[in-house]
Structure formats: structure tokens, C-alpha cells
Coordinates of C-alpha atoms in Angstrom, one line a residue:
X282 CA 87.3 88.6 47.1
X283 CA 86.6 92.2 47.9
X284 CA 89.1 95.1 47.7
X285 CA 88.9 97.3 50.7
X286 CA 90.7 100.6 51.1
X287 CA 91.3 101.6 54.7
X288 CA 92.8 104.8 56.0
X289 CA 94.3 105.4 59.5
X290 CA 94.8 108.8 60.8
X291 CA 97.7 110.1 62.7
X292 CA 96.3 109.3 66.2
X293 CA 95.8 105.7 65.1
X294 CA 99.6 105.4 64.3
X295 CA 100.9 107.7 66.8
X296 CA 103.0 105.2 68.8
X297 CA 104.6 101.9 68.2
X298 CA 101.8 100.2 70.2
X299 CA 99.1 101.9 68.1
X300 CA 101.0 100.8 64.9
X301 CA 101.2 97.1 66.1
X302 CA 97.4 97.4 66.8
X303 CA 96.6 98.7 63.4
X304 CA 98.7 95.9 62.0
X305 CA 96.6 93.3 64.0
X306 CA 93.4 94.9 62.7
X307 CA 94.7 94.8 59.1
X308 CA 95.6 91.1 59.4
X309 CA 92.4 90.2 60.9
X310 CA 90.6 91.6 57.9
X311 CA 93.0 90.4 55.3
X312 CA 92.5 86.8 56.7
X313 CA 88.8 87.1 56.1
X314 CA 89.9 86.9 52.5
X315 CA 89.6 90.5 51.5
X316 CA 92.3 92.4 49.5
X317 CA 93.6 95.3 51.5
X318 CA 95.0 98.6 50.6
X319 CA 95.9 100.8 53.6
X320 CA 96.5 104.6 53.5
X321 CA 98.2 106.1 56.6
X322 CA 98.9 109.7 57.8
X323 CA 102.1 110.8 59.7
X324 CA 102.5 109.6 63.1
X325 CA 100.6 111.7 65.6
X326 CA 101.7 115.4 65.5
X327 CA 104.6 114.7 63.2
X328 CA 103.4 117.0 60.4
X329 CA 102.9 119.9 62.8
X330 CA 106.3 119.1 64.3
X331 CA 107.9 119.4 60.8
X332 CA 106.2 122.7 60.1
X333 CA 107.4 124.0 63.4
X334 CA 111.0 122.8 62.4
X335 CA 110.8 124.6 59.1
X336 CA 109.7 127.8 60.7
X337 CA 112.4 127.6 63.1
X338 CA 114.7 128.1 60.2
X339 CA 112.8 130.7 58.4
X340 CA 109.4 132.4 58.8
X341 CA 108.5 131.9 55.2
X342 CA 109.6 128.4 54.2
X343 CA 109.9 127.7 50.4
X344 CA 106.7 125.7 49.4
X345 CA 108.8 123.3 47.3
X346 CA 111.1 122.4 50.0
X347 CA 108.2 122.3 52.5
X348 CA 106.6 119.5 50.2
X349 CA 110.0 117.5 50.3
X350 CA 110.0 117.9 54.1
X351 CA 106.4 117.1 54.9
X352 CA 106.4 114.0 52.7
X353 CA 108.7 112.4 54.9
X354 CA 106.1 112.1 57.8
X355 CA 103.9 109.6 55.9
X356 CA 107.0 107.6 54.6
X357 CA 108.0 106.8 58.3
X358 CA 104.5 105.6 59.0
X359 CA 104.2 103.3 55.9
X360 CA 107.5 101.7 56.6
X361 CA 106.8 101.1 60.3
X362 CA 103.3 99.7 59.5
X363 CA 104.8 97.3 56.9
X364 CA 107.3 96.2 59.4
X365 CA 104.8 95.5 62.0
X366 CA 102.6 93.4 59.7
X367 CA 105.5 91.4 58.6
X368 CA 106.7 91.0 62.2
X369 CA 103.1 89.6 62.9
X370 CA 103.3 87.0 60.1
X371 CA 101.6 89.0 57.3
X372 CA 102.9 90.1 54.0
X373 CA 103.0 93.8 53.3
X374 CA 104.6 96.3 50.8
X375 CA 104.9 100.1 51.3
X376 CA 104.5 102.6 48.6
X377 CA 105.0 106.4 48.4
X378 CA 102.6 108.6 46.5
X379 CA 105.1 108.8 43.8
X380 CA 105.6 105.1 43.6
X381 CA 101.8 104.5 43.4
X382 CA 101.5 107.2 40.6
X383 CA 99.4 109.8 42.1
X384 CA 99.7 112.7 39.7
X385 CA 99.0 116.2 40.8
X386 CA 99.3 119.7 39.5
X387 CA 102.3 121.7 40.6
X388 CA 100.7 123.8 43.3
X389 CA 103.1 123.0 46.2
X390 CA 101.5 122.5 49.7
X391 CA 98.0 122.3 48.2
X392 CA 98.2 120.3 44.9
X393 CA 95.2 118.9 43.4
X394 CA 95.1 115.3 42.0
X395 CA 94.9 114.9 38.2
X396 CA 94.8 111.2 37.9
X397 CA 95.8 108.0 39.6
X398 CA 97.9 105.5 37.9
X399 CA 98.0 102.9 40.6
X400 CA 101.4 101.6 39.7
X401 CA 102.5 98.4 41.2
X402 CA 99.4 98.1 43.4
X403 CA 97.5 95.7 41.4
X404 CA 100.6 93.5 41.2
X405 CA 101.2 93.5 45.0
X406 CA 97.5 92.8 45.8
X407 CA 97.6 90.1 43.5
X408 CA 100.5 88.4 45.2
X409 CA 98.5 88.5 48.4
X410 CA 100.2 91.5 49.8
X411 CA 98.7 94.3 52.0
X412 CA 99.6 97.4 50.0
X413 CA 100.4 100.4 52.3
X414 CA 100.4 103.8 50.7
X415 CA 101.7 107.1 52.0
X416 CA 98.7 109.6 52.1
X417 CA 99.0 113.4 51.5
X418 CA 101.5 113.2 48.7
X419 CA 102.0 112.8 44.9
X420 CA 104.2 113.9 42.1
X421 CA 104.1 116.2 39.1
X422 CA 103.4 115.0 35.6
X423 CA 107.2 115.2 34.8
X424 CA 107.9 113.0 38.0
X425 CA 110.4 115.8 38.9
X426 CA 108.6 117.3 41.8
X427 CA 107.1 116.0 45.1
X428 CA 103.9 117.6 46.1
X429 CA 101.5 117.5 49.0
X430 CA 97.7 117.8 49.0
X431 CA 97.2 120.2 51.9
X432 CA 95.5 119.4 55.1
X433 CA 93.2 116.3 55.0
X434 CA 95.2 115.1 52.0
X435 CA 95.5 111.6 53.4
X436 CA 91.7 111.3 53.4
X437 CA 91.8 112.4 49.6
X438 CA 94.5 110.0 48.8
X439 CA 92.4 107.0 50.2
X440 CA 89.3 108.1 48.3
X441 CA 91.2 108.5 45.1
X442 CA 92.7 105.2 45.3
X443 CA 89.3 103.6 46.1
X444 CA 87.8 105.2 43.2
X445 CA 90.7 104.3 40.8
X446 CA 90.7 100.8 41.8
X447 CA 86.8 100.4 42.1
X448 CA 87.1 99.2 45.7
X449 CA 84.0 97.9 47.5
X450 CA 84.4 100.7 50.1
X451 CA 86.8 103.2 51.7
X452 CA 87.0 102.8 55.5
X453 CA 88.3 105.7 57.6
X454 CA 89.6 104.5 61.1
X455 CA 89.5 107.5 63.5
X456 CA 89.6 108.0 67.3
X457 CA 85.7 108.4 67.3
X458 CA 83.2 105.6 66.8
X459 CA 81.8 107.2 63.7
X460 CA 80.3 110.6 62.7
X461 CA 78.5 111.9 65.7
X462 CA 75.6 114.3 66.0
X463 CA 78.0 116.7 67.5
X464 CA 81.1 117.2 69.4
X465 CA 81.0 114.9 72.5
X466 CA 83.4 117.1 74.4
X467 CA 80.5 119.7 74.4
X468 CA 77.6 117.4 74.5
X469 CA 78.3 114.1 76.2
X470 CA 74.9 112.7 74.8
X471 CA 76.1 113.1 71.2
X472 CA 75.7 109.6 69.5
X473 CA 77.1 108.0 66.4
X474 CA 74.9 108.2 63.2
X475 CA 74.5 104.9 61.4
X476 CA 74.1 106.5 58.1
X477 CA 74.3 109.9 56.5
X478 CA 74.4 111.2 52.9
X479 CA 77.4 112.5 50.9
X480 CA 75.6 115.9 51.0
X481 CA 75.2 116.0 54.8
X482 CA 78.8 114.9 55.3
X483 CA 80.0 117.5 52.8
X484 CA 78.1 120.3 54.8
X485 CA 79.4 119.0 58.1
X486 CA 83.1 118.8 56.9
X487 CA 82.8 122.3 55.4
X488 CA 81.1 123.7 58.5
X489 CA 83.5 122.7 61.0
X490 CA 83.4 118.9 61.6
X491 CA 86.9 117.5 61.5
X492 CA 86.0 113.9 61.0
X493 CA 86.5 113.9 57.2
X494 CA 88.1 116.3 54.9
X495 CA 85.5 118.1 52.6
X496 CA 87.5 117.5 49.3
X497 CA 87.6 113.6 50.1
X498 CA 83.8 113.7 50.6
X499 CA 83.3 115.5 47.4
X500 CA 85.5 113.1 45.5
X501 CA 83.6 110.2 46.9
X502 CA 80.4 111.7 45.9
X503 CA 81.5 112.3 42.3
X504 CA 82.6 108.8 41.8
X505 CA 80.2 106.9 44.1
X506 CA 82.6 105.5 46.6
X507 CA 80.8 104.3 49.8
X508 CA 82.6 105.7 52.8
X509 CA 82.7 104.2 56.3
X510 CA 83.9 106.0 59.4
X511 CA 84.6 103.8 62.3
X512 CA 86.8 103.7 65.5
X513 CA 90.4 102.1 65.4
X514 CA 90.2 101.8 69.2
X515 CA 87.0 99.7 69.6
X516 CA 85.0 97.1 67.5
X517 CA 81.9 99.3 66.4
X518 CA 79.8 99.4 63.2
X519 CA 80.6 103.0 62.6
X520 CA 78.8 105.4 60.1
X521 CA 78.2 104.7 56.4
X522 CA 78.2 107.6 54.0
X523 CA 76.2 107.0 50.8
X524 CA 73.9 108.6 48.2
X525 CA 70.6 109.6 49.6
X526 CA 68.1 106.9 49.9
X527 CA 64.3 106.9 50.3
X528 CA 63.3 107.8 53.9
X529 CA 66.5 109.6 54.8
X530 CA 64.5 112.9 54.7
X531 CA 62.5 112.0 57.7
X532 CA 65.3 113.0 59.9
X533 CA 65.0 116.8 60.1
X534 CA 68.5 117.6 61.5
X535 CA 71.2 115.1 61.3
X536 CA 73.9 116.8 63.1
X537 CA 75.3 120.2 64.6
X538 CA 78.7 121.6 63.8
X539 CA 80.7 124.6 65.0
X540 CA 83.9 126.6 64.0
X541 CA 85.7 128.9 66.3
X542 CA 88.3 130.2 63.9
X543 CA 86.0 132.7 62.2
X544 CA 86.5 136.4 61.7
X545 CA 84.1 138.9 60.5
X546 CA 85.0 141.9 58.4
X547 CA 82.9 144.9 57.7
X548 CA 83.5 147.4 55.1
X549 CA 81.8 150.7 56.3
X550 CA 80.2 153.3 54.1
X551 CA 80.4 151.5 50.8
X552 CA 79.0 153.7 47.9
X553 CA 75.8 151.9 46.9
X554 CA 76.2 151.6 43.2
X555 CA 76.6 148.6 40.7
X556 CA 79.9 146.9 40.6
X557 CA 81.4 148.1 44.0
X558 CA 80.7 144.7 45.8
X559 CA 81.9 142.8 42.6
X560 CA 85.3 144.7 42.9
X561 CA 85.7 143.9 46.5
X562 CA 85.0 140.2 46.1
X563 CA 86.9 139.9 42.8
X564 CA 90.0 141.3 44.6
X565 CA 89.6 138.8 47.5
X566 CA 89.2 135.9 45.0
X567 CA 92.3 137.0 43.2
X568 CA 94.2 136.8 46.4
X569 CA 93.0 133.3 47.0
X570 CA 90.9 134.2 50.0
X571 CA 87.7 132.1 50.7
X572 CA 84.5 134.2 51.8
X573 CA 82.0 132.4 53.8
X574 CA 78.9 134.4 54.8
X575 CA 78.1 137.7 53.3
X576 CA 75.5 140.4 54.4
X577 CA 74.7 143.9 52.8
X578 CA 72.8 146.3 54.9
X579 CA 69.9 148.4 53.5
X580 CA 71.2 151.5 51.7
X581 CA 70.9 154.8 53.5
X582 CA 72.0 158.1 51.9
X583 CA 73.6 156.3 49.0
X584 CA 75.9 154.2 50.9
X585 CA 75.8 150.7 52.6
X586 CA 77.8 148.4 54.8
X587 CA 79.1 145.0 53.6
X588 CA 80.0 142.3 56.2
X589 CA 81.4 138.9 55.4
X590 CA 83.5 136.2 57.3
X591 CA 86.7 134.4 56.7
X592 CA 88.9 132.2 58.7
X593 CA 91.1 133.8 61.3
X594 CA 94.2 132.7 59.5
X595 CA 93.2 134.7 56.4
X596 CA 92.2 137.8 58.3
X597 CA 95.5 139.8 58.0
X598 CA 95.6 139.3 54.3
X599 CA 91.8 139.9 54.0
X600 CA 92.1 143.3 55.7
X601 CA 95.0 144.2 53.4
X602 CA 93.1 143.6 50.3
X603 CA 89.8 145.0 51.7
X604 CA 91.5 148.3 52.8
X605 CA 93.0 148.5 49.3
X606 CA 89.6 148.2 47.7
X607 CA 87.8 150.5 50.3
X608 CA 90.3 153.3 49.2
X609 CA 89.7 152.8 45.6
X610 CA 85.8 152.9 45.9
X611 CA 86.0 155.6 48.6
X612 CA 84.4 153.6 51.4
X613 CA 84.6 155.0 54.9
X614 CA 86.5 152.4 56.9
X615 CA 87.1 148.5 57.4
X616 CA 86.5 147.0 60.7
X617 CA 87.2 143.4 61.8
X618 CA 86.0 141.1 64.7
X619 CA 87.8 138.0 65.7
X620 CA 85.3 137.3 68.7
X621 CA 82.8 135.3 66.6
X622 CA 82.1 131.8 65.7
X623 CA 79.7 129.8 63.5
X624 CA 77.1 127.2 64.5
X625 CA 75.4 125.0 61.8
X626 CA 72.4 122.7 61.7
X627 CA 72.5 120.1 58.9
X628 CA 70.0 117.6 57.6
X629 CA 68.5 116.6 54.2
X630 CA 65.0 116.7 55.9
X631 CA 65.1 120.5 55.6
X632 CA 64.2 120.1 51.9
X633 CA 60.8 118.9 52.7
X634 CA 59.9 120.3 56.0
X635 CA 59.3 124.1 56.8
X636 CA 60.1 125.9 59.9
X637 CA 63.4 124.4 60.8
X638 CA 65.3 127.8 60.6
X639 CA 62.6 129.4 63.0
X640 CA 63.1 126.6 65.4
X641 CA 66.7 127.1 65.5
X642 CA 66.5 131.0 65.9
X643 CA 63.8 130.6 68.5
X644 CA 66.0 128.1 70.6
X645 CA 68.9 130.5 70.5
X646 CA 66.7 133.6 71.4
X647 CA 65.3 131.7 74.4
X648 CA 68.9 131.0 75.5
X649 CA 69.7 134.8 75.1
X650 CA 72.1 134.2 72.2
X651 CA 72.1 136.9 69.6
X652 CA 72.6 136.1 65.8
X653 CA 74.8 138.4 64.0
X654 CA 74.8 136.7 60.5
X655 CA 72.8 134.1 58.9
X656 CA 73.6 131.7 55.8
X657 CA 71.4 128.9 54.5
X658 CA 71.8 126.2 51.8
X659 CA 69.2 123.5 50.8
X660 CA 70.2 121.3 53.8
X661 CA 72.0 123.7 56.2
X662 CA 71.3 126.8 58.3
X663 CA 74.4 128.6 59.8
X664 CA 74.6 131.5 62.2
X665 CA 77.4 133.7 63.3
X666 CA 77.4 134.5 67.0
X667 CA 79.6 135.6 69.9
X668 CA 82.5 133.0 70.2
X669 CA 81.8 132.7 73.9
X670 CA 78.3 131.5 73.3
X671 CA 79.3 128.7 70.8
X672 CA 79.5 125.8 73.2
X673 CA 76.0 126.8 74.8
X674 CA 74.5 127.2 71.2
X675 CA 75.6 123.7 70.4
X676 CA 74.0 122.2 73.6
X677 CA 70.8 124.2 73.1
X678 CA 70.3 123.1 69.6
X679 CA 71.1 119.5 70.2
X680 CA 68.4 119.4 72.8
X681 CA 66.0 121.4 70.7
X682 CA 66.1 119.0 67.8
X683 CA 66.3 115.9 69.8
X684 CA 69.6 114.6 68.6
X685 CA 70.4 112.5 71.6
X686 CA 67.6 110.0 70.4
X687 CA 66.7 108.7 67.0
X688 CA 63.6 110.8 66.8
X689 CA 62.6 111.9 63.4
X690 CA 59.9 114.5 64.5
X691 CA 60.0 117.4 66.9
X692 CA 57.7 117.5 70.0
X693 CA 55.9 120.4 68.5
X694 CA 55.3 121.5 64.9
X695 CA 57.3 124.1 63.0
X696 CA 55.4 127.4 62.4
X697 CA 57.3 129.3 59.6
X698 CA 57.3 129.3 55.7
X699 CA 59.3 127.1 53.5
X700 CA 61.3 130.1 52.1
X701 CA 63.1 130.3 55.6
X702 CA 65.6 127.7 54.2
X703 CA 67.1 128.8 50.9
X704 CA 67.5 126.6 48.0
X705 CA 71.1 127.8 47.2
X706 CA 73.1 124.7 46.5
X707 CA 73.0 122.5 43.4
X708 CA 73.4 118.9 43.5
X709 CA 76.6 117.8 41.8
X710 CA 76.3 115.6 38.8
X711 CA 78.5 112.5 38.8
X712 CA 80.8 112.3 35.6
X713 CA 82.3 109.3 34.2
X714 CA 84.9 107.3 36.1
X715 CA 88.2 109.1 37.0
X716 CA 91.2 109.0 34.6
X717 CA 93.2 105.8 35.7
X718 CA 95.7 103.6 34.2
X719 CA 94.8 100.3 35.7
X720 CA 93.5 97.0 34.3
X721 CA 89.9 96.2 34.5
X722 CA 89.0 94.5 37.7
X723 CA 88.3 90.8 37.5
X724 CA 84.7 89.7 37.9
X725 CA 83.9 88.2 41.2

């Protein structure tokens, strides 16, 4: 008997009809003999609606009370799904995050999981029940506070439970047939990928793909949880996400992602002396602002310009912090540009093949698309370009790297040196199993 964790997103449980469909899928799987634990998100746009409701009361809702409010969305979903399974002849029991024992720190609205106690889950599964758990939420060490895990927190809940219970796999049911080579709304020829690595999925999630939350992929990689992404609307195999295996480097570029919510900030006339850049980025870090790409111009007459990107949601606060630092170090000015976006190509094949970056730059140049900034990692090349050119760039690169088919080589060789793609990321080392308080799983 295999233990499988399934996670259903908001669109999969958006209506009573969809909830009944999920119940039927779950029962079909359970009747094959598998133990089943299901994690669900809030219905449809319920979380956004709750946020809007809070902001209709106050423009700055209290974080603690926001967690109390937002946690109700998933509780509706788990109760309704349990009812649907029972109505169809199954046996199910719903659990909140607190009832399961998902223990987090006390950072309201963006808590981090400390451990999973899995209270009551083993007993329910052992009694032949389908366990249904509210994603996105937990409780503090004292049990006195409800917390939420931030955007994508339901994905993280599913992976954490799969790791704690040593499940065979964690399956994500989405409104797409798997992880695609790119957004099919831009490129209709985009195709599902049968298998990708944790590293590729982590880069794709970090660079704009919204199929899986980056934190959940990182957690799965740390604890070796196999992930599967498949459709909740059609019976397809989906995409398997695992450790890198021999032969996977033959595919040079696995996918293309993009992000339109980028903003570029430039600090002009920065004194070119040691410690100034450190002061700027230390201040941004202290304000909990995440910086993506960074470029510093060649120094002229003792001054330089520093440009970097942040998300548009962080722009106002970033400008406030940057202007404060600019005044202290006597920089000339701070400018911003919200009319930019980011496009990335991702693939483990970049480690062992030269010229991938040159092929990307050449394709964009031929399409008349100017590159403003460049960032690389061991398996990724990202560029910042004009926002209006994003979709064209995605289409151009999808064709250039032959992603509409399962080709592993390009039609013509690359022509640049290996140093085009920087070796900037270090592979994470997997630690011991996560801290849990559950009995050892019976041998099968």
C-alpha cells in the first residue's frame, strides 16, 4: 500500500461541480489501494476576495488578524471536499493546519515551517480514511497563534507532509497538463515536459513560472520528495520532477519563463569607492527587499552607476531606501523604470554545452529586441528587456531552441566560449530527514 499526497489548487476546487469531480478522482485513486492525503487551497479567488475584504476595512490590515481571516478560505475547501467524498460513498476526515501539527515561526502572513508533527493523520489513514488537510496554514510553537505561509503556501504544505510521512510522491493537480516548455497562451505549440530536474523546476519557479511555488520545490529537493504535476481536468501522465539523472543534460534548454512585474532602479553618480555598494544592498536587505539582477557601469571620473531589478510591488519601498542611501553617500540621483520585464531560458544542458547564451542573444538581436541587463546561473540565462517585447521574445526563443519538439540538439552549432554561462549557483546538499513526530512507516 502506497501513501500518496495530492494537492489541488484553487481552480480545481473553485465550484461545487469541481469539488465533486476532485472527490471522484480521489475515490478512484483510493479504491486502487493507495492511502491518500489531500491538501487543498481556498476555492477559486477566495483568498484574493478575503484580502480585498480586509482592505475595504483598512488600508493596512493587522498581520495577525489577516492570518486569522485568510485561514478560513482553506477550511471551507476541506470541509466541502470531505462532504463530497462521503456523499459519493467514501470515508474522509478534514484537518486544519493546527490539527495536523504544522508548526511555524511567528512571522504572520509569511511564516516558515519549523516541523510537522502529523497529529491524527496516521490514525485516520490507518482507519481507511482519506485525510484532507488545509494548505497554507499552521500554528506557532505555543499553539496560541494561527499563521499562514504566504503565496504558494498550500504547495509547501503538501511537500512538507509528504516529506514528514515519507510518501511515495507528492502530486499536484493543476489546470495545465504538466510543466510546459513555456506559457501556452503565448506559444500554442508549448508542450508538456515528461521529466525535469528539481534544479530546473526551481529556476523556472523563481523566474516567473507559476506552476509550482519555489519554496515547495526547494523543500522537495532537500528531502528527496518526488513531485508530479498533472491536470485535474484530463487524464494525462503529467511531469515528473526528480533529481538529475544520466542523459538529462542532453536537452540544452528545457523551458522558457518570463515575468512582467519587474522594475529597474538605477542609482546615478555613485562614488566609486569600496563599501558604497555594500551599504546600498545592506540597507535593501534590512528592509526585507529582494534584489534580482545587478549591473555596475565602468567607473568614469570617480563615479559609477548601479542598476538592479526588484518586483513592482517592492518598487516604492525600494526607491525610499535607495534615495536615503544615495543622500548619505552623495550619489547624484535615483531613477526607476517600470516598463521592463524578464525572460529566462533554463536547462541543465547548459552545464556541458557552450554557446547557449550567444544563441539566445543572437536570436533576440535578429528580432530587434534590445537587452538591458543580463544575469546567469549554472543552468539559466535571464535578460531584462522592454516589457512590450516580452511575448515576442518568448516566441522567438521557443522557436530558436526547438522546444516545440523533443529535439536535443540545435540545427547549427554554438559558437561562443563556455564562460558565456556563469557558474554562479551552488547545488544544495540534502540534510537528514526533517524533524517530525510520527511513528516509523510500516514496511511494505
